[in-house]
Short mmCIF file of C-alpha atoms in Angstrom, two decimals:
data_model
loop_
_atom_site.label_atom_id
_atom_site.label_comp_id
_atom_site.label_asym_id
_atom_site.label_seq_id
_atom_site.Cartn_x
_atom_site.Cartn_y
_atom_site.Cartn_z
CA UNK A 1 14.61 -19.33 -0.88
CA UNK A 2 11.62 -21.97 -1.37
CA UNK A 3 8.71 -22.45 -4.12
CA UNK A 4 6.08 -23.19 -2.29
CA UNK A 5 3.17 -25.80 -4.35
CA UNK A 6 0.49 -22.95 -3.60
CA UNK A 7 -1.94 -21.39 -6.18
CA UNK A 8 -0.03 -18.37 -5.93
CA UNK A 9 4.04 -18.96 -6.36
CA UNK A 10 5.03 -17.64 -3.29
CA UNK A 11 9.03 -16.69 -2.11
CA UNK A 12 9.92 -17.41 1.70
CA UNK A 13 13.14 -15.35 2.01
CA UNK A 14 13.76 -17.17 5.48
CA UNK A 15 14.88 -15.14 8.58
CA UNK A 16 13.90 -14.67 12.02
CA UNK A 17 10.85 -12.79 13.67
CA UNK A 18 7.02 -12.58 12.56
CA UNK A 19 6.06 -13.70 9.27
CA UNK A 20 5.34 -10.69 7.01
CA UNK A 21 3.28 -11.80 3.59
CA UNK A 22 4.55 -9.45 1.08
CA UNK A 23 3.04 -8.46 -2.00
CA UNK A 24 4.02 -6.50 -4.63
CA UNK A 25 2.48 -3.76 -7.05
CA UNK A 26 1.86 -3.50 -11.11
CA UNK A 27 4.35 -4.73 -13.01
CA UNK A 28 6.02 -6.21 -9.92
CA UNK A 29 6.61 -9.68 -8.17
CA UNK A 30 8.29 -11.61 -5.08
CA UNK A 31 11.06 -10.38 -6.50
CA UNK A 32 10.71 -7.01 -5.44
CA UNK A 33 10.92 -7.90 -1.89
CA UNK A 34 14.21 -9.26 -1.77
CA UNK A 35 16.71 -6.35 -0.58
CA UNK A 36 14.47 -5.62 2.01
CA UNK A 37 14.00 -9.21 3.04
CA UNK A 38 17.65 -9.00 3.48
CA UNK A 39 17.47 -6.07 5.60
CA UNK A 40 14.84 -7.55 7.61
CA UNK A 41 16.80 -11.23 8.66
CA UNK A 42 16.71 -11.48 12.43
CA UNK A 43 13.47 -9.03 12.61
CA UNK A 44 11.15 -10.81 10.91
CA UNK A 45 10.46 -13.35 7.85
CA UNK A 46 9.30 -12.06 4.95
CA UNK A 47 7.28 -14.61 2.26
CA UNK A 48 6.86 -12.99 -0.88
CA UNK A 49 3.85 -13.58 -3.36
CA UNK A 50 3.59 -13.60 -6.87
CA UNK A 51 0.21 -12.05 -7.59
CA UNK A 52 -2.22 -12.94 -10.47
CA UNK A 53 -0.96 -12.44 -13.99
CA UNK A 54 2.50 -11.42 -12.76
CA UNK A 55 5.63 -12.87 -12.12
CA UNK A 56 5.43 -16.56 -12.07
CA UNK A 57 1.70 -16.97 -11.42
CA UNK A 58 -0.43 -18.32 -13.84
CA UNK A 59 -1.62 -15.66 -16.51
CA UNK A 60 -5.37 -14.50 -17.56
CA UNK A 61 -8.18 -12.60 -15.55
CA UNK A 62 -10.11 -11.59 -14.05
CA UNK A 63 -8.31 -9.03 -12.46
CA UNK A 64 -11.13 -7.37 -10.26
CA UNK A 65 -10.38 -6.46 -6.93
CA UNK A 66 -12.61 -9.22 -5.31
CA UNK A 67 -10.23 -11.52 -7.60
CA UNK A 68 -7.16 -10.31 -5.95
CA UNK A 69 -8.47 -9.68 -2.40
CA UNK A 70 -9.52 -13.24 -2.04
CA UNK A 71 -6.49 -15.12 -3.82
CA UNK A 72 -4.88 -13.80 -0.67
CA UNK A 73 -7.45 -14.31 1.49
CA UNK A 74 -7.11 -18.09 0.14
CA UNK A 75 -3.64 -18.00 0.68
CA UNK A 76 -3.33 -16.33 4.08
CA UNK A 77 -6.32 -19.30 5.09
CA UNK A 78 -4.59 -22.55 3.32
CA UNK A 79 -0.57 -21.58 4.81
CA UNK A 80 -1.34 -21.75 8.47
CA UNK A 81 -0.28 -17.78 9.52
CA UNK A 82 -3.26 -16.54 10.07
CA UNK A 83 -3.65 -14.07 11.14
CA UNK A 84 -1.07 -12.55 9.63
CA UNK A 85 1.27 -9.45 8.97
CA UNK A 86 0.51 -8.20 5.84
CA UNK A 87 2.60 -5.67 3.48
CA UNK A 88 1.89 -4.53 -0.05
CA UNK A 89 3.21 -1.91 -2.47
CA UNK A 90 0.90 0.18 -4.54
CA UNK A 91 -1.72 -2.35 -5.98
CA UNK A 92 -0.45 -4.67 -3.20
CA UNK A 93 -0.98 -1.94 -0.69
CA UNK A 94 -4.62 -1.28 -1.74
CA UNK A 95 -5.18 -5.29 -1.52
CA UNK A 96 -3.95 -5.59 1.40
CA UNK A 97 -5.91 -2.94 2.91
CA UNK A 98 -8.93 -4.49 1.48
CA UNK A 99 -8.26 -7.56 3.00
CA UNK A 100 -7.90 -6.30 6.47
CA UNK A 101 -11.64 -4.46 5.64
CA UNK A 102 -13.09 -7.65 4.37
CA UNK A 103 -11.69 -10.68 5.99
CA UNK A 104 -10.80 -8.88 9.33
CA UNK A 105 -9.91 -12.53 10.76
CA UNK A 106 -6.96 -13.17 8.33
CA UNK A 107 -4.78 -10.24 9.26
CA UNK A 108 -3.28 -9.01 12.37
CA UNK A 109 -1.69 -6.27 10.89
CA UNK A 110 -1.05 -3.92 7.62
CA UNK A 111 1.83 -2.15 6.18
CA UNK A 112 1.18 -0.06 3.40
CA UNK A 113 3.54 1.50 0.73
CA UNK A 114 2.19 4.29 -1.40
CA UNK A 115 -1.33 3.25 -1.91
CA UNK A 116 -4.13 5.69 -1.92
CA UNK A 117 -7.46 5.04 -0.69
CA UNK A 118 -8.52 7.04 -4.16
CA UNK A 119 -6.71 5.28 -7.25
CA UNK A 120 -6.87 7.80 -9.99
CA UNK A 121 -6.50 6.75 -14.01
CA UNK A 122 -2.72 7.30 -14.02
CA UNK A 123 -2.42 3.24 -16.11
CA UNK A 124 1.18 3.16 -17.22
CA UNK A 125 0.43 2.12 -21.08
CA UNK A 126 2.43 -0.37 -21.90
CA UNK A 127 1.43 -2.28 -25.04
CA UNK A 128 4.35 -0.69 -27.34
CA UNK A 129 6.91 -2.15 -24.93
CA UNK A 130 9.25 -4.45 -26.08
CA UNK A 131 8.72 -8.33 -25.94
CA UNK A 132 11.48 -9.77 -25.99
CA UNK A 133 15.40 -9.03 -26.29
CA UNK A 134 18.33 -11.44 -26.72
CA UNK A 135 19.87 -10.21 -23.00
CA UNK A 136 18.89 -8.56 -19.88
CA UNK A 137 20.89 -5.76 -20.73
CA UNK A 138 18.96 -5.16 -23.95
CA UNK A 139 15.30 -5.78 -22.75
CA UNK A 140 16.36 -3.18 -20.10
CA UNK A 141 17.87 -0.75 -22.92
CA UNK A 142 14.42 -0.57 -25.29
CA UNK A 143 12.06 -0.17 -22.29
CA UNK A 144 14.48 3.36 -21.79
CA UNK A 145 13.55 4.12 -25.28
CA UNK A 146 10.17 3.95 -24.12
CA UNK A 147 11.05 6.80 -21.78
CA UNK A 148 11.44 5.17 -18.76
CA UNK A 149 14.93 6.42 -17.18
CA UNK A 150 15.32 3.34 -14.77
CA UNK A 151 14.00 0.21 -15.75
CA UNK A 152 15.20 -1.91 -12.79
CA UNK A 153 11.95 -2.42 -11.02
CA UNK A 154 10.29 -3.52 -14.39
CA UNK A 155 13.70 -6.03 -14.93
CA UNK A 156 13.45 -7.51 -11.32
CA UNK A 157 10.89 -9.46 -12.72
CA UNK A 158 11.96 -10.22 -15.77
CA UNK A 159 11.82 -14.21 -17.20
CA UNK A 160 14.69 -15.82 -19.67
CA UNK A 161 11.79 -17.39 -21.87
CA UNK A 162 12.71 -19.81 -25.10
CA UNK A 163 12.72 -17.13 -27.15
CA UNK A 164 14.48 -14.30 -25.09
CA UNK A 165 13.93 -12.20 -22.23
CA UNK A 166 10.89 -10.86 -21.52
CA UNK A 167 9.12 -9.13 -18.97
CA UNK A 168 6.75 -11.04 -15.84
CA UNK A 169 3.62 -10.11 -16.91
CA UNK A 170 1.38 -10.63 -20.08
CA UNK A 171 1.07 -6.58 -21.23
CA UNK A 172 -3.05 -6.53 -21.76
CA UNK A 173 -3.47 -8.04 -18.25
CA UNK A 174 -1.57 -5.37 -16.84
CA UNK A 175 -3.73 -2.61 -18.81
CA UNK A 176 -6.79 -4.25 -17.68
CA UNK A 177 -5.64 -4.80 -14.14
CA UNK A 178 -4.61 -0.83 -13.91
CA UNK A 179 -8.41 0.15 -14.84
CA UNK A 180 -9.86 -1.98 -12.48
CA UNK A 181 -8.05 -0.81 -9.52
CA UNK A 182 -9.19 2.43 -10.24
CA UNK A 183 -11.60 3.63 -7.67
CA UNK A 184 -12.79 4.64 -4.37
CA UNK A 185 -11.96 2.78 -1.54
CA UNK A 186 -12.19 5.09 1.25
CA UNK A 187 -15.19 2.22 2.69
CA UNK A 188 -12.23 -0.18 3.28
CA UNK A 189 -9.25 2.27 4.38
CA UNK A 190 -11.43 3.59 7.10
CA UNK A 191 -12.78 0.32 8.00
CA UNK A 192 -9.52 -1.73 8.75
CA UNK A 193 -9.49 -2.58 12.86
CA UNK A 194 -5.93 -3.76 12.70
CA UNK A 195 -2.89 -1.71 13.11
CA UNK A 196 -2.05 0.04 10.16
CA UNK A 197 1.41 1.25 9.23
CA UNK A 198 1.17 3.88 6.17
CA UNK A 199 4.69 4.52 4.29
CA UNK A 200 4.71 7.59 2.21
CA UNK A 201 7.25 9.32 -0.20
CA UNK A 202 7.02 12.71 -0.43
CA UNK A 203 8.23 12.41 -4.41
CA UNK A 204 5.35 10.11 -5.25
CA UNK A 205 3.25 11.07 -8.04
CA UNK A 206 0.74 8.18 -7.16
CA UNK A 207 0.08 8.79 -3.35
CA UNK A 208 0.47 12.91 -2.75
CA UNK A 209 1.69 13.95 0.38
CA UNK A 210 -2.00 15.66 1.09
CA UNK A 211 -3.92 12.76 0.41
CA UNK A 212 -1.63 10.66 2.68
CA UNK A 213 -2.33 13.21 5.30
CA UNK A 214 -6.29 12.75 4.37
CA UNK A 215 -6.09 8.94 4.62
CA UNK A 216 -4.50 9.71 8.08
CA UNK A 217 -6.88 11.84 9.60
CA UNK A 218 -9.76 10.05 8.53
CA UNK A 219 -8.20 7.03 9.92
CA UNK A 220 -6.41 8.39 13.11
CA UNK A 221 -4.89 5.43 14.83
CA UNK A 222 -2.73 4.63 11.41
CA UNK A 223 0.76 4.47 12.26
CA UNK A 224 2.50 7.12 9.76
CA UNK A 225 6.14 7.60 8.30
CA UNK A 226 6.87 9.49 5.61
CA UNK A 227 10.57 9.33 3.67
CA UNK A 228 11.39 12.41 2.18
CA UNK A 229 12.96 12.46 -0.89
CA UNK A 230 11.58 9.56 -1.93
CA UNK A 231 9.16 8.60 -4.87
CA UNK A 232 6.47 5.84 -5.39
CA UNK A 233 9.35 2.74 -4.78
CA UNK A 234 10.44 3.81 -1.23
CA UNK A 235 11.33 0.17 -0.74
CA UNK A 236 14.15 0.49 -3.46
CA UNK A 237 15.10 4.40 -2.50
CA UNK A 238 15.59 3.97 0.98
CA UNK A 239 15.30 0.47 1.85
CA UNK A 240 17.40 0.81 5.19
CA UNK A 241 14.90 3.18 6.00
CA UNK A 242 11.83 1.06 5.04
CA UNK A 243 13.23 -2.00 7.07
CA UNK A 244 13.47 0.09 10.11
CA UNK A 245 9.93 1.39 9.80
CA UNK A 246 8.60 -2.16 9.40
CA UNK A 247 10.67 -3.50 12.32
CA UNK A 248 9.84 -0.82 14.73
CA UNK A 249 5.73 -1.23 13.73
CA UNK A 250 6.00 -4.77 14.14
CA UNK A 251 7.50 -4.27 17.80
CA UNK A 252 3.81 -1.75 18.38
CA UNK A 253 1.15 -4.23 17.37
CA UNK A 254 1.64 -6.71 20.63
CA UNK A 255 2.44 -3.97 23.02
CA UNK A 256 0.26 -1.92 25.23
CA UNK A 257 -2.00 0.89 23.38
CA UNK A 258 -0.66 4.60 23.60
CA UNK A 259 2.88 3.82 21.49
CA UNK A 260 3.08 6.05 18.51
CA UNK A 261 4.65 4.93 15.70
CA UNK A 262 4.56 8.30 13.53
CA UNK A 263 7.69 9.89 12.29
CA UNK A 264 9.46 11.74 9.02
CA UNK A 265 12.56 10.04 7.54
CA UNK A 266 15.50 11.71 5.03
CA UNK A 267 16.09 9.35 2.15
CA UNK A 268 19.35 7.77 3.23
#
């Protein structure tokens, strides 16, 4: 894996295929990506960003959407793939959605993970959360006694920092980001004239299954899967699953029109 000298810290995972930009959701970073990057090698080559205020990307606002949207446009312009194959989780899914809507030349494509075109307030408070703790192991132990069961997505991004571990994120950033993302983007869903792919699990408590089916019909030519049995992280339940889905769109957006990419999956 490489560092690239971008604005944004980006993660090329290496492998074979189409570049796919990755980007992950609150809380998240390139990190995120890398099990199904591994699944992926031979089908495609999946470069990983660290978004504003997370990971290792520098910290501070603003975190609007226009902020997000066009560090990505930026990057997508400066690297030399565009157009290119964009994926994002959650927050990442909604940006990259809105990229596709509003700098239609940058992308050729769009695979999105459980993000609505409605965000609702469901912000993930945060500011009680531990710190730092002298080990992995403990950092992950006193965000359970916050009352989440599995802290593993949160610890993917975790940094050893001079004074412990912490977490990838500054914990104000992420409150304010959460607020701003909040919103109606239904003008952008239904305005993206690349091929879509939509990932839904039915467990989610941020996309429902009947506003997945909304975001379909109003958009009718979006490629649809949904994994049942799996929650808001379908790239983590069922990530054999996801790297099929991904492989088999990305076979779709070169060929002839008519191929349907829609199907239902069983959490593996």
């Amino acid at each position: 894996m490489v560092r690239s000298a971008l604005p944004l810290p980006v993660t090329d995972y290496g492998g074979t295929g189409p570049v796919v930009l990755a980007l992950h959701g609150h809380f998240g970073s390139a990190r995120t990506f890398g099990a199904l990057a591994w699944e992926l090698r031979g089908r495609a080559r999946v470069v990983a960003v660290d978004l504003r205020g997370h990971g290792h990307a520098e910290r501070g606002g603003p975190f609007t959407r226009d902020a997000y949207v066009g560090d990505v446009a930026e990057l997508v312009a400066d690297s030399g793939v565009a157009p290119a194959v964009v994926f994002g989780h959650s927050m990442g899914g909604v940006t990259a959605f809105q990229l596709a809507a509003r700098r239609p030349e940058l992308v050729r494509a769009v695979i999105v993970e459980e993000a609505p075109a409605v965000v609702q307030p469901l912000t993930l408070d945060v500011r009680d959360w531990p710190r730092r703790a002298p080990t992995l192991t403990e950092l992950g132990v006193a965000i359970q006694r916050r009352g989440v069961p599995d802290p593993s997505y949160f610890l993917q991004g975790a940094i050893r920092y001079p004074d412990g571990w912490g977490l990838g994120f500054d914990y104000d950033d992420m409150m304010r980001s959460q607020e701003l993302l909040v919103g109606d983007w239904w003008a952008d869903w239904t305005s993206v004239t690349a091929p879509v792919l939509l990932m839904h699990g039915t467990r989610s408590e941020v996309l429902p299954t009947v506003h997945a089916h909304e975001m379909v019909r109003r958009r009718p030519e979006t490629s649809y899967v949904e994994f049942d049995g799996c929650g808001h992280w379908i790239h983590d339940d069922d990530v054999r699953g996801v790297a099929a889905a991904v492989a088999g769109f990305l076979e779709t957006v070169d060929a002839p029109a008519g191929r349907d990419h829609r199907a239902s999956r069983e959490a593996s």
